[in-house]
mmCIF file with all atom_site columns, C-alpha atoms in Angstrom:
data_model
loop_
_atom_site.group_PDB
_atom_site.id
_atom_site.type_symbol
_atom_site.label_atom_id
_atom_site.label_alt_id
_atom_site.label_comp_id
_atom_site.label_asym_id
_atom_site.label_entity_id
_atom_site.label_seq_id
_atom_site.pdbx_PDB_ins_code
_atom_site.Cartn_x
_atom_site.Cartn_y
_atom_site.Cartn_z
_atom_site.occupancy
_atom_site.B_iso_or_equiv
_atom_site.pdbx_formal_charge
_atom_site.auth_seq_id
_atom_site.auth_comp_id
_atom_site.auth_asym_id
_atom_site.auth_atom_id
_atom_site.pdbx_PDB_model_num
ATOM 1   C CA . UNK A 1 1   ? 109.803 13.348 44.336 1.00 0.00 ? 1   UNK A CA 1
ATOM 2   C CA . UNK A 1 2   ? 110.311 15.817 41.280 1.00 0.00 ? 2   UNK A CA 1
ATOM 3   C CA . UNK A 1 3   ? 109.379 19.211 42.015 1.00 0.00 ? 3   UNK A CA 1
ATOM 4   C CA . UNK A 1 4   ? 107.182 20.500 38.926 1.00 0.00 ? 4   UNK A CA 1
ATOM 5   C CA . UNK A 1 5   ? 108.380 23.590 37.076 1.00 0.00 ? 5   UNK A CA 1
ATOM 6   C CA . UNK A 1 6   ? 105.151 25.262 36.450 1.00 0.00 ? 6   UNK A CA 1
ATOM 7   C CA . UNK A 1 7   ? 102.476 26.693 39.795 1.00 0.00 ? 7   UNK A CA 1
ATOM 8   C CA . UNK A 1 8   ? 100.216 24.429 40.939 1.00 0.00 ? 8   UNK A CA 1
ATOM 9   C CA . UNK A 1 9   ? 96.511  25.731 39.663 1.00 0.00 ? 9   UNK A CA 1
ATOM 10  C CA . UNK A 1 10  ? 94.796  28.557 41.556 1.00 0.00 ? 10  UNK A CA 1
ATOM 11  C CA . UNK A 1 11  ? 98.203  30.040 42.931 1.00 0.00 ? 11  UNK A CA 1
ATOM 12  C CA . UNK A 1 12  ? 99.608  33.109 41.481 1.00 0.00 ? 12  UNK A CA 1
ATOM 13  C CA . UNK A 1 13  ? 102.489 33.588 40.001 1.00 0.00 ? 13  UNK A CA 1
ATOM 14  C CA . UNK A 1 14  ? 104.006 37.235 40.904 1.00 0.00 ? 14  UNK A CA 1
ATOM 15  C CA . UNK A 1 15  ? 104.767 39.359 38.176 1.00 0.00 ? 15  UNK A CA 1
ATOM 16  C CA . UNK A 1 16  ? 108.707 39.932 36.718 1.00 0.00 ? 16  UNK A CA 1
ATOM 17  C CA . UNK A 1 17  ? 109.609 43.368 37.839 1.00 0.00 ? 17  UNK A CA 1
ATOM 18  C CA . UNK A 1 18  ? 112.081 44.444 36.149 1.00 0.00 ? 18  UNK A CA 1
ATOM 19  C CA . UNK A 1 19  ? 113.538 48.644 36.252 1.00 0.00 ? 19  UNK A CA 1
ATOM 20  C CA . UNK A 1 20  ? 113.083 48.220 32.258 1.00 0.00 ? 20  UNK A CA 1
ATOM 21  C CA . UNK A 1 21  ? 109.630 47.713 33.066 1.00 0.00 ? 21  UNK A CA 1
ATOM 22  C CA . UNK A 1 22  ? 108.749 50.509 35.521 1.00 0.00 ? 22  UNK A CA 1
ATOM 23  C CA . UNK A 1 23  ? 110.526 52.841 33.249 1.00 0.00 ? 23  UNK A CA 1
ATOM 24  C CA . UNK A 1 24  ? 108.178 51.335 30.210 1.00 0.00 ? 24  UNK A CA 1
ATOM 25  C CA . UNK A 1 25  ? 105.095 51.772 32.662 1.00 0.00 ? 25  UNK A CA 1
ATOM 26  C CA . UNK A 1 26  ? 105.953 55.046 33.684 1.00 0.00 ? 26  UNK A CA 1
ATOM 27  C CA . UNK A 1 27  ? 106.059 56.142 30.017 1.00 0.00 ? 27  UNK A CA 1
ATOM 28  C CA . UNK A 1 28  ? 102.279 55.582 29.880 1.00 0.00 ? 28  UNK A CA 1
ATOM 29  C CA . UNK A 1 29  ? 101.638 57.765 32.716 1.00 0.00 ? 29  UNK A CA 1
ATOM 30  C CA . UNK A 1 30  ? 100.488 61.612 31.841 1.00 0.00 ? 30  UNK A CA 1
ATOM 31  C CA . UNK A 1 31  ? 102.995 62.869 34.019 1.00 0.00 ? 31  UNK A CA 1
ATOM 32  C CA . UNK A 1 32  ? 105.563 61.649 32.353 1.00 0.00 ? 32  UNK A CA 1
ATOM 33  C CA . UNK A 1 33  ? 104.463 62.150 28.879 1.00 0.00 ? 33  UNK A CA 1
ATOM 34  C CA . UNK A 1 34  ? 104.057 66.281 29.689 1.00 0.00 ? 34  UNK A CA 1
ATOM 35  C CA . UNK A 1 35  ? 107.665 66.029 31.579 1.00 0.00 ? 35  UNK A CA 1
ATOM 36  C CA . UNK A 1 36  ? 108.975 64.950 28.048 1.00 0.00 ? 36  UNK A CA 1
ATOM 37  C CA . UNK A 1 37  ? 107.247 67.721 26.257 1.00 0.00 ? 37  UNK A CA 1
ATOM 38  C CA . UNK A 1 38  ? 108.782 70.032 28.561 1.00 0.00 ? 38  UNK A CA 1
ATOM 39  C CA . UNK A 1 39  ? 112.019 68.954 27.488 1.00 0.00 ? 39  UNK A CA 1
ATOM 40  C CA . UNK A 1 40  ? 111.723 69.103 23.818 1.00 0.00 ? 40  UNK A CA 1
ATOM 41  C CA . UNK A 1 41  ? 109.791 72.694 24.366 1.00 0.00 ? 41  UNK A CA 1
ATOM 42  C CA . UNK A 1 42  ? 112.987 74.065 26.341 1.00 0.00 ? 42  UNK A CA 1
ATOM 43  C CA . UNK A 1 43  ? 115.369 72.414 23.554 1.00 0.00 ? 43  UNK A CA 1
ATOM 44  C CA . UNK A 1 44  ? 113.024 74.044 20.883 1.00 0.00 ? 44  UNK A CA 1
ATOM 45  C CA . UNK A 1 45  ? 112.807 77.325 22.594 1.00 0.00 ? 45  UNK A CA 1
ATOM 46  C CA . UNK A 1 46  ? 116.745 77.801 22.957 1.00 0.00 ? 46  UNK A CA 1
ATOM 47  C CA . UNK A 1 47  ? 116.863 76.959 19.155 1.00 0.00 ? 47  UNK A CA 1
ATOM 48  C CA . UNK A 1 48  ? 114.145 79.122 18.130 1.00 0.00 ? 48  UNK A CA 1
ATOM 49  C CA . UNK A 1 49  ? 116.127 81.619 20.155 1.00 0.00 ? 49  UNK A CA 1
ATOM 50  C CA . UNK A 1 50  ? 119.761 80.911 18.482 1.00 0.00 ? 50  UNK A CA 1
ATOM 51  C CA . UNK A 1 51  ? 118.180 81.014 15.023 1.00 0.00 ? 51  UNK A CA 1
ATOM 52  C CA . UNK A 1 52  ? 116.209 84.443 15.997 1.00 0.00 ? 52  UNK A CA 1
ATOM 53  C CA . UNK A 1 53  ? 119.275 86.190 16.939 1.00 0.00 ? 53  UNK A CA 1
ATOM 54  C CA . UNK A 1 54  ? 121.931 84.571 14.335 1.00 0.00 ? 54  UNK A CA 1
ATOM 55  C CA . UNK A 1 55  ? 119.089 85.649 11.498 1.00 0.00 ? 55  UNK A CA 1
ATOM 56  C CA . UNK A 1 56  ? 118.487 89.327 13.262 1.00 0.00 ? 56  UNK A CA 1
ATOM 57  C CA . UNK A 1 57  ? 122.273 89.627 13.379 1.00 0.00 ? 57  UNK A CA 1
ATOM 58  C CA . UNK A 1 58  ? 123.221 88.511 10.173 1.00 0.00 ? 58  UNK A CA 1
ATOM 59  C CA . UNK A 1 59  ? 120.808 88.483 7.636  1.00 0.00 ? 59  UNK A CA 1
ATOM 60  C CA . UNK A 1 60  ? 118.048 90.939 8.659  1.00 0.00 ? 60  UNK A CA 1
ATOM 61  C CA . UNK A 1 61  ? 114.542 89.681 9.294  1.00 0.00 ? 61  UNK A CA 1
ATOM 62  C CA . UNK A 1 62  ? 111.093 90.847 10.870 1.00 0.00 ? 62  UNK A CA 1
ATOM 63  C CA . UNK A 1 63  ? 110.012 89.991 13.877 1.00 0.00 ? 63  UNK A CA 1
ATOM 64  C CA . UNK A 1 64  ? 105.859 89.323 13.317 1.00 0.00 ? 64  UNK A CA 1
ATOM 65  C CA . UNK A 1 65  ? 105.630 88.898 17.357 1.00 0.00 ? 65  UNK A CA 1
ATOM 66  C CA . UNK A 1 66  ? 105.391 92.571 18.420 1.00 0.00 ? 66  UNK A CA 1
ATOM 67  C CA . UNK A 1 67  ? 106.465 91.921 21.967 1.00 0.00 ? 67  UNK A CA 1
ATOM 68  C CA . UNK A 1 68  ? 109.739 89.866 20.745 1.00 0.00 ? 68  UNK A CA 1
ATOM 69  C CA . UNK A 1 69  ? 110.110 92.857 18.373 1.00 0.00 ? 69  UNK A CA 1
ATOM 70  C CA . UNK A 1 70  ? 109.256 95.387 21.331 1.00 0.00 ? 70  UNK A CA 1
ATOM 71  C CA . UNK A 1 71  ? 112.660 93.449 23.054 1.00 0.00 ? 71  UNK A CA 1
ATOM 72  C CA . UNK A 1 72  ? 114.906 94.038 19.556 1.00 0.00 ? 72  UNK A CA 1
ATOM 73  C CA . UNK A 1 73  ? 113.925 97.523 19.749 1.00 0.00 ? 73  UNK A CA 1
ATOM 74  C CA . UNK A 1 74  ? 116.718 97.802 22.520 1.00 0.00 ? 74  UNK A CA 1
ATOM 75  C CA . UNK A 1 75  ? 119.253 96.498 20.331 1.00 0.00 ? 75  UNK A CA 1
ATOM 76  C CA . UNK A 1 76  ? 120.570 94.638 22.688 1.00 0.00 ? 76  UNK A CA 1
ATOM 77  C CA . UNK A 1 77  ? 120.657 90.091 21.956 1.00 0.00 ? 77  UNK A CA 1
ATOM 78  C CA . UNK A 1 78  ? 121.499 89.715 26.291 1.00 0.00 ? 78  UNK A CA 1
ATOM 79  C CA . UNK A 1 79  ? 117.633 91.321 26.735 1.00 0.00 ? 79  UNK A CA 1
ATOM 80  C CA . UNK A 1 80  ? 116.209 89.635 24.274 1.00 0.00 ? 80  UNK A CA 1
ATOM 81  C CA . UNK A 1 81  ? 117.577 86.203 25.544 1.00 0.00 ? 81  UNK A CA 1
ATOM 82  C CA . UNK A 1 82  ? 116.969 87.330 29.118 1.00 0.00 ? 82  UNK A CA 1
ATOM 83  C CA . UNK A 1 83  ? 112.725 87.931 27.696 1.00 0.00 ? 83  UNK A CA 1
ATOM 84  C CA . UNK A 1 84  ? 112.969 84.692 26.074 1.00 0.00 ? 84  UNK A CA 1
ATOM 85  C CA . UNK A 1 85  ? 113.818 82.911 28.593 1.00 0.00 ? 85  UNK A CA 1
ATOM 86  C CA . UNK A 1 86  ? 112.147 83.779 31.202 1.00 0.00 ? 86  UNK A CA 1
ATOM 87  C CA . UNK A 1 87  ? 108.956 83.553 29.104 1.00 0.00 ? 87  UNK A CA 1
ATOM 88  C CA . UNK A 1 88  ? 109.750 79.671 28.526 1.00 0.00 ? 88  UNK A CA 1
ATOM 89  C CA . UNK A 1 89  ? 110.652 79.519 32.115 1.00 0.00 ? 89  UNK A CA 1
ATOM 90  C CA . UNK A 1 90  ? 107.486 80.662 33.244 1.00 0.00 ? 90  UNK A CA 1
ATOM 91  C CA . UNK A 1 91  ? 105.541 78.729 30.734 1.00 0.00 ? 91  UNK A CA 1
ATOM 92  C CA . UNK A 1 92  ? 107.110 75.626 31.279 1.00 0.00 ? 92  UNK A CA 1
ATOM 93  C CA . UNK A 1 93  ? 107.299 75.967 35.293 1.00 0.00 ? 93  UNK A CA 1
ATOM 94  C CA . UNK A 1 94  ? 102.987 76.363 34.866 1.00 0.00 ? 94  UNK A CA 1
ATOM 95  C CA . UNK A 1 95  ? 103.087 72.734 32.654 1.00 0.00 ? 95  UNK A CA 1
ATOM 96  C CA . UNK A 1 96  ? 104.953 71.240 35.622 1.00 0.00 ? 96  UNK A CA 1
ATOM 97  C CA . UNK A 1 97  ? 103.285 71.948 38.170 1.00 0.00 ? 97  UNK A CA 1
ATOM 98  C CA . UNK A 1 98  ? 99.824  70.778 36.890 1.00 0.00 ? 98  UNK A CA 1
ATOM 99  C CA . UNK A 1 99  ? 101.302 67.780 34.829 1.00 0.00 ? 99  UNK A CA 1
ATOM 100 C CA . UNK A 1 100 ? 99.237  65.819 35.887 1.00 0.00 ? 100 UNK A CA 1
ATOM 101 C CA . UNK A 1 101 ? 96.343  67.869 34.435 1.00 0.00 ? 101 UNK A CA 1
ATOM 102 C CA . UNK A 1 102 ? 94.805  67.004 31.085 1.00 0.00 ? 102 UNK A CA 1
ATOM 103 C CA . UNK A 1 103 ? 94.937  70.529 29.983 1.00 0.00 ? 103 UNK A CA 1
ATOM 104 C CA . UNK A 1 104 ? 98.737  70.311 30.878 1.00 0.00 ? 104 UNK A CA 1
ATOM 105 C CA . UNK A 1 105 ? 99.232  67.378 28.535 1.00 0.00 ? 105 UNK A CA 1
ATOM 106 C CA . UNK A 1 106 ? 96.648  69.449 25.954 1.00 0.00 ? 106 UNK A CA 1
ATOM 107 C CA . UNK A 1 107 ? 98.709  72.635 26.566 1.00 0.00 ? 107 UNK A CA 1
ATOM 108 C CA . UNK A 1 108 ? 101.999 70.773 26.458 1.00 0.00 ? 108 UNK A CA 1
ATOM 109 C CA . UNK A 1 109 ? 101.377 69.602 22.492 1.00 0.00 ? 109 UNK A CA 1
ATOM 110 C CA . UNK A 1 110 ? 100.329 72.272 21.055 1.00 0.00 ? 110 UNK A CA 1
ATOM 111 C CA . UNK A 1 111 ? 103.120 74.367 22.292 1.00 0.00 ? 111 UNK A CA 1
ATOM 112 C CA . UNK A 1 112 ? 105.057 71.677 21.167 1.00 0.00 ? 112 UNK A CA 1
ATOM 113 C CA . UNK A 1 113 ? 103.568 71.785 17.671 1.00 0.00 ? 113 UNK A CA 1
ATOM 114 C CA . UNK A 1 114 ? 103.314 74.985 17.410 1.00 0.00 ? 114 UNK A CA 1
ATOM 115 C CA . UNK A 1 115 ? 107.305 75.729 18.156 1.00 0.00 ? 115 UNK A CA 1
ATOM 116 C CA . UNK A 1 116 ? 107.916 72.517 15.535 1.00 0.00 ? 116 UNK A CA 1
ATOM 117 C CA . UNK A 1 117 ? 106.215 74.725 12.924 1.00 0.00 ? 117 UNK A CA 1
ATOM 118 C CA . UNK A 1 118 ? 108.403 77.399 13.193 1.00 0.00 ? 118 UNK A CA 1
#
């Protein structure tokens, strides 16, 4: 006797599990969309901070953030980046560890945003 190809009715067929899927299903997920964020904030952040430094440096600008421009009052680009990043640090670290939070996905794109408008 042939064997049929397809279920018999009323039995369920398990779903294909593949790791292309769970990675797919995990994109969906809140956690995972603020853990992205995160990364293009830090990637942002250490741009925003080459560019600062190259255009303080080189060409001469104003700082309109008066506690960035409190840290170039020392003169010195090492404090500056040392401010910087520990202000992303701490910001980021705060995202994390309520990502799963809607006001950590909320808080997530605008700082997002915001740093792409710079």
């Amino acid at each position: 006797m042939q064997t049929s190809p397809l279920p018999e009715p009323g039995v369920c067929c398990r779903p294909i599990r593949t790791p292309a899927f769970g990675i797919l299903r995990a994109a969906g997920t809140r956690p995972f969309r603020v853990i992205t964020l995160v990364v293009m904030i830090a990637v942002m952040s250490v741009v925003d901070l080459y560019l600062t430094i190259l255009y303080v440096t080189h060409t001469g600008m104003s700082e309109s953030n008066p506690l960035a421009r409190a840290m170039m009052g020392y003169q010195s680009p090492a404090i500056l980046a040392l401010w910087k990043l520990a202000t992303v640090v701490l910001s980021l670290g705060i995202l994390v560890m309520i990502r799963t939070k809607r006001s950590a996905e909320i808080g997530a794109w605008i700082e997002c945003l915001v740093l792409g408008w710079l």
